[in-house]
Short mmCIF file of C-alpha atoms in Angstrom, two decimals:
data_model
loop_
_atom_site.label_atom_id
_atom_site.label_comp_id
_atom_site.label_asym_id
_atom_site.label_seq_id
_atom_site.Cartn_x
_atom_site.Cartn_y
_atom_site.Cartn_z
CA MET A 463 208.14 140.16 71.38
CA ASN A 464 207.87 138.41 68.04
CA SER A 465 206.68 134.85 68.69
CA ARG A 466 208.17 133.69 65.37
CA GLU A 467 211.75 134.64 66.18
CA GLY A 468 212.25 131.54 68.33
CA LYS A 469 213.22 130.98 71.93
CA PHE A 470 216.94 131.49 71.38
CA ARG A 471 216.57 135.00 69.94
CA ALA A 472 213.94 135.87 72.52
CA ILE A 473 216.28 134.83 75.35
CA LEU A 474 219.10 136.86 73.81
CA LYS A 475 216.90 139.96 73.66
CA TYR A 476 215.87 139.44 77.26
CA ARG A 477 219.51 139.04 78.26
CA ALA A 478 220.42 142.19 76.31
CA LYS A 479 218.25 144.31 78.62
CA GLY A 480 220.89 143.95 81.32
CA ASP A 481 224.00 143.20 79.25
CA GLU A 482 225.43 146.09 77.26
CA HIS A 483 227.80 143.90 75.23
CA VAL A 484 224.98 141.61 74.03
CA ARG A 485 222.73 144.59 73.33
CA ASN A 486 225.39 146.31 71.19
CA MET A 487 226.01 143.08 69.29
CA LEU A 488 222.33 142.62 68.48
CA GLU A 489 221.49 146.24 67.71
CA ASP A 490 224.53 147.14 65.60
CA GLY A 491 223.07 146.91 62.11
CA GLY A 492 226.49 147.16 60.47
CA LYS A 493 227.69 143.84 61.84
CA ARG A 494 227.03 140.69 59.89
CA ASN A 495 228.18 138.30 62.62
CA LYS A 496 225.49 138.41 65.31
CA TYR A 497 225.77 134.68 66.12
CA THR A 498 222.02 134.11 65.87
CA SER A 499 221.76 131.87 62.79
CA PRO A 500 220.34 128.33 63.16
CA ILE A 501 223.81 126.85 62.59
CA ILE A 502 225.31 128.96 65.39
CA GLN A 503 222.39 128.12 67.67
CA ASN A 504 222.98 124.39 67.18
CA GLN A 505 226.70 124.84 67.80
CA ILE A 506 225.98 126.66 71.06
CA ILE A 507 223.58 123.90 72.14
CA GLU A 508 226.20 121.26 71.31
CA ALA A 509 228.84 123.19 73.28
CA CYS A 510 226.51 123.36 76.29
CA ASN A 511 225.87 119.63 75.94
CA LYS A 512 229.60 118.84 76.03
CA ILE A 513 230.23 121.03 79.07
CA ILE A 514 227.30 119.60 81.07
CA LEU A 515 228.05 116.01 80.04
CA LYS A 516 231.72 116.35 81.06
CA LYS A 517 230.72 117.56 84.53
CA ILE A 518 228.34 114.62 84.97
CA VAL A 519 230.88 112.10 83.67
CA ASP A 520 233.55 113.46 86.02
CA ARG A 521 231.20 113.03 88.98
CA VAL A 522 230.24 109.50 87.90
CA ASN A 523 233.87 108.41 87.49
CA SER A 524 234.81 110.08 90.78
CA SER A 525 232.13 108.04 92.60
CA LYS A 526 233.79 104.79 91.40
CA CYS A 527 230.39 103.05 91.60
CA PHE A 528 227.35 103.65 89.42
CA SER A 529 224.31 102.01 87.89
CA ILE A 530 223.09 102.44 84.34
CA LEU A 531 219.44 103.09 83.50
CA ALA A 532 218.36 102.58 79.90
CA ASP A 533 215.19 102.49 77.84
CA GLU A 534 214.36 102.64 74.16
CA THR A 535 211.69 104.70 72.45
CA THR A 536 210.69 105.94 69.00
CA ASP A 537 211.02 109.66 68.19
CA VAL A 538 208.71 111.73 65.95
CA ALA A 539 210.78 110.72 62.92
CA THR A 540 210.12 107.02 63.76
CA ASN A 541 213.81 106.48 64.59
CA GLU A 542 214.60 104.19 67.50
CA GLN A 543 216.37 106.08 70.29
CA LEU A 544 218.14 104.70 73.34
CA SER A 545 218.22 106.92 76.43
CA LEU A 546 221.01 106.45 78.97
CA SER A 547 221.06 107.73 82.53
CA ALA A 548 223.50 107.14 85.39
CA ARG A 549 222.64 106.69 89.05
CA TYR A 550 225.44 107.33 91.55
CA VAL A 551 226.43 108.89 94.88
CA ASP A 552 228.72 111.92 94.79
CA ASP A 553 231.55 112.86 97.15
CA ASN A 554 229.06 114.48 99.53
CA ASP A 555 227.01 111.25 99.80
CA ILE A 556 224.18 112.77 97.76
CA LEU A 557 222.33 110.43 95.40
CA HIS A 558 222.11 111.59 91.78
CA GLU A 559 220.24 110.26 88.77
CA ASP A 560 221.47 112.15 85.70
CA PHE A 561 220.51 111.81 82.07
CA LEU A 562 223.51 111.28 79.80
CA GLN A 563 222.56 111.10 76.10
CA PHE A 564 220.24 109.76 73.45
CA PHE A 565 221.73 107.30 70.96
CA GLU A 566 220.13 106.16 67.72
CA ILE A 567 219.88 102.37 67.44
CA ASN A 568 219.11 100.05 64.54
CA SER A 569 218.25 96.84 66.33
CA LEU A 570 216.27 95.92 69.47
CA THR A 571 217.91 92.54 70.12
CA GLY A 572 219.51 92.06 73.50
CA SER A 573 223.06 91.78 72.19
CA ASN A 574 222.80 94.86 69.97
CA LEU A 575 221.20 96.95 72.71
CA ALA A 576 223.87 95.88 75.17
CA LEU A 577 226.58 96.83 72.68
CA SER A 578 224.87 100.21 72.14
CA ILE A 579 224.77 100.84 75.90
CA LEU A 580 228.44 100.00 76.42
CA ASN A 581 229.52 101.98 73.37
CA GLY A 582 227.38 104.87 74.57
CA LEU A 583 229.01 104.85 78.00
CA ASN A 584 232.46 104.72 76.44
CA SER A 585 231.67 107.57 74.04
CA CYS A 586 230.55 109.69 77.01
CA GLY A 587 233.85 108.94 78.76
CA ILE A 588 232.44 106.84 81.61
CA GLU A 589 234.71 104.09 82.97
CA CYS A 590 232.67 100.89 82.79
CA ASP A 591 234.92 99.17 85.34
CA TYR A 592 232.83 101.05 87.93
CA LEU A 593 229.53 99.64 86.60
CA TYR A 594 227.82 97.87 89.51
CA GLY A 595 224.13 97.99 88.58
CA GLN A 596 221.65 97.86 85.69
CA GLY A 597 218.05 99.04 85.67
CA TYR A 598 215.70 98.28 82.75
CA ASP A 599 212.10 97.27 82.15
CA GLY A 600 211.01 93.64 82.24
CA ALA A 601 210.87 93.04 78.47
CA SER A 602 212.58 89.85 77.33
CA ASN A 603 215.18 91.69 75.23
CA MET A 604 216.21 93.69 78.32
CA ALA A 605 215.72 91.27 81.22
CA GLY A 606 216.26 87.93 79.43
CA LYS A 607 218.31 85.49 81.52
CA PHE A 608 220.49 84.30 78.63
CA ASN A 609 220.31 86.76 75.71
CA GLY A 610 218.85 89.85 77.34
CA VAL A 611 220.76 93.11 77.72
CA GLN A 612 221.41 92.51 81.39
CA ALA A 613 222.90 89.06 80.73
CA VAL A 614 225.17 90.31 77.94
CA ILE A 615 226.45 93.25 79.97
CA ARG A 616 226.93 91.12 83.08
CA ALA A 617 229.03 88.71 81.06
CA ALA A 618 231.43 91.59 80.40
CA HIS A 619 231.00 93.26 83.81
CA PRO A 620 230.07 90.56 86.38
CA LYS A 621 229.49 93.07 89.21
CA ALA A 622 226.69 94.83 87.32
CA LEU A 623 223.62 93.35 89.01
CA TYR A 624 220.30 93.73 87.24
CA VAL A 625 217.24 95.18 89.00
CA HIS A 626 213.83 95.45 87.35
CA CYS A 627 213.21 99.21 87.09
CA ALA A 628 211.04 100.28 90.06
CA ALA A 629 209.14 102.79 87.92
CA HIS A 630 208.20 100.09 85.40
CA SER A 631 207.20 97.69 88.19
CA PHE A 632 205.10 100.45 89.73
CA ASN A 633 203.47 101.15 86.38
CA LEU A 634 202.57 97.47 85.91
CA ALA A 635 201.06 97.31 89.42
CA ILE A 636 198.96 100.43 88.84
CA CYS A 637 197.80 99.19 85.42
CA THR A 638 196.68 95.92 87.02
CA SER A 639 194.85 97.67 89.86
CA SER A 640 193.12 99.95 87.36
CA ASN A 641 191.39 96.90 85.91
CA ILE A 642 189.42 96.54 89.17
CA GLN A 643 185.99 97.96 88.47
CA SER A 644 185.64 99.98 91.68
CA VAL A 645 189.08 101.57 91.20
CA ARG A 646 188.36 102.27 87.53
CA ASN A 647 185.04 103.88 88.45
CA CYS A 648 186.72 105.95 91.15
CA LEU A 649 189.34 107.34 88.78
CA GLY A 650 186.61 108.04 86.23
CA ILE A 651 184.61 110.09 88.75
CA VAL A 652 187.72 112.08 89.71
CA GLU A 653 188.29 112.84 86.03
CA ARG A 654 184.65 113.91 85.59
CA LEU A 655 184.99 116.29 88.53
CA TYR A 656 188.07 117.83 86.94
CA VAL A 657 186.11 118.41 83.72
CA PHE A 658 183.17 119.82 85.69
CA PHE A 659 185.29 122.36 87.58
CA ASN A 660 187.42 123.25 84.56
CA THR A 661 185.52 126.47 83.81
CA PRO A 662 186.36 129.91 85.24
CA LYS A 663 183.07 130.30 87.14
CA LYS A 664 183.10 126.86 88.77
CA LYS A 665 186.84 127.02 89.44
CA ASN A 666 186.37 130.36 91.23
CA ALA A 667 183.52 128.88 93.26
CA LEU A 668 185.85 126.12 94.48
CA ILE A 669 188.66 128.59 95.26
CA ASN A 670 186.25 130.84 97.20
CA GLU A 671 185.07 127.85 99.23
CA ILE A 672 188.68 127.03 100.12
CA GLU A 673 189.62 130.61 101.03
CA LYS A 674 186.66 131.20 103.34
CA SER A 675 187.38 127.98 105.26
CA ASP A 676 189.43 127.84 108.46
CA SER A 677 191.11 124.57 107.38
CA ILE A 678 193.27 125.57 104.42
CA PRO A 679 195.02 122.59 102.70
CA ASN A 680 198.65 122.06 103.72
CA SER A 681 199.79 122.01 100.08
CA ASN A 682 199.34 124.67 97.41
CA ALA A 683 196.43 122.74 95.91
CA ARG A 684 193.62 125.13 94.99
CA THR A 685 192.23 123.51 91.85
CA LEU A 686 191.78 119.97 90.59
CA LYS A 687 194.41 118.53 88.24
CA ARG A 688 193.83 116.35 85.20
CA GLN A 689 195.07 112.77 85.45
CA CYS A 690 197.93 112.04 83.07
CA ALA A 691 197.43 108.86 81.05
CA THR A 692 201.14 107.95 80.91
CA ARG A 693 202.90 109.57 83.89
CA TRP A 694 201.79 107.86 87.08
CA VAL A 695 203.61 110.39 89.25
CA GLN A 696 201.32 113.09 87.89
CA LYS A 697 198.34 110.79 88.38
CA TYR A 698 199.34 110.45 92.04
CA GLU A 699 199.66 114.24 92.39
CA SER A 700 196.22 114.63 90.85
CA LEU A 701 194.68 112.09 93.23
CA ASN A 702 196.53 113.47 96.26
CA ASP A 703 195.31 117.02 95.55
CA PHE A 704 191.77 115.71 95.06
CA VAL A 705 191.80 113.99 98.46
CA GLU A 706 192.98 117.22 100.12
CA LEU A 707 190.31 119.25 98.36
CA LEU A 708 187.49 116.71 98.76
CA PRO A 709 185.69 118.54 101.64
CA PHE A 710 185.72 121.76 99.62
CA VAL A 711 184.62 119.93 96.46
CA VAL A 712 181.61 118.54 98.37
CA LYS A 713 180.66 121.96 99.76
CA THR A 714 181.01 123.60 96.36
CA LEU A 715 178.87 120.91 94.72
CA GLU A 716 176.21 121.43 97.40
CA THR A 717 176.25 125.18 96.75
CA ILE A 718 175.99 124.76 92.98
CA TYR A 719 173.17 122.22 93.37
CA SER A 720 171.12 124.43 95.69
CA THR A 721 171.70 127.90 94.19
CA TRP A 722 172.68 127.56 90.53
CA GLY A 723 170.42 126.91 87.58
CA VAL A 724 170.32 123.96 85.21
CA PRO A 725 172.22 122.18 83.79
CA SER A 726 175.01 122.92 86.32
CA SER A 727 172.79 122.09 89.30
CA ILE A 728 171.78 118.74 87.81
CA ASP A 729 175.39 117.80 87.02
CA ALA A 730 176.46 118.89 90.52
CA ASN A 731 173.78 116.70 92.12
CA VAL A 732 174.88 113.63 90.14
CA LEU A 733 178.54 114.19 91.03
CA LEU A 734 177.68 114.89 94.67
CA LYS A 735 175.93 111.53 95.00
CA SER A 736 178.93 109.85 93.36
CA VAL A 737 181.56 111.32 95.73
CA LEU A 738 179.47 110.58 98.83
CA ASP A 739 179.05 106.93 97.84
CA SER A 740 180.84 104.61 100.27
CA GLU A 741 182.36 102.47 97.48
CA PHE A 742 183.88 105.59 95.88
CA LEU A 743 185.36 106.81 99.18
CA VAL A 744 186.88 103.42 100.05
CA SER A 745 188.33 103.05 96.54
CA LEU A 746 189.66 106.60 96.62
CA TYR A 747 191.63 106.23 99.84
CA VAL A 748 192.82 102.70 99.05
CA THR A 749 194.04 103.86 95.62
CA LYS A 750 195.79 106.88 97.14
CA VAL A 751 197.66 104.68 99.66
CA HIS A 752 198.75 102.19 96.99
CA PHE A 753 199.72 104.91 94.51
#
């Protein structure tokens, strides 16, 4: 498969293996209209966007009660983008949190952002009379009591109560805890262990230690994961997997220290002393609970 042909063409060729109509359309050299040009691709993507968005909007309006989640960010072209998502319960009492659209914005003031949010909801077709909640970060332009987004929107829709986004609150709490030296050292050691085991030979040694044990981890964790600097959910998954694999990590380090040559044996000995330190173990389990 030609890697330069792009994902769209590659997916079409894959689809053509089991679809005679698509295969004939792609392989017939006499036809000029194969619907694979960049313009057609973008039109197909836009059509998919409209179909999916309509289904989400219909469910949101049918629920007659929803909350809006919004945040702004800068894209690779340095344009400010506003992301909108809706949180609602469907007819089967199932909670949904669906992304709606990105909207380009020109100002980050509370009033302009609020106007962009309301205009964005209206352009999607969502009935704002059913807006009962707002979830943003704690920045002054979003959470401000008088001129923030939440205040401006609540002036127009009084039932839309503002709640500081739980994910942002969680992120602030974790950032604060990471300033504690013992916690910072603990996370640093976990990261060093990931780097240490991130070679085929050492990774296989860890996997072999797991497989020959009678106490296999309950999850699918078989290797250590790198901690993500920005996504705390992934950081939690990394730490959770490490805690599950800790007994096997210790045994593998002991094996490498006693049977391998330098420098691996020296590095293994240093890391082994670090993970068996009482301060590291206390910090590890406390951090895992609070994550």
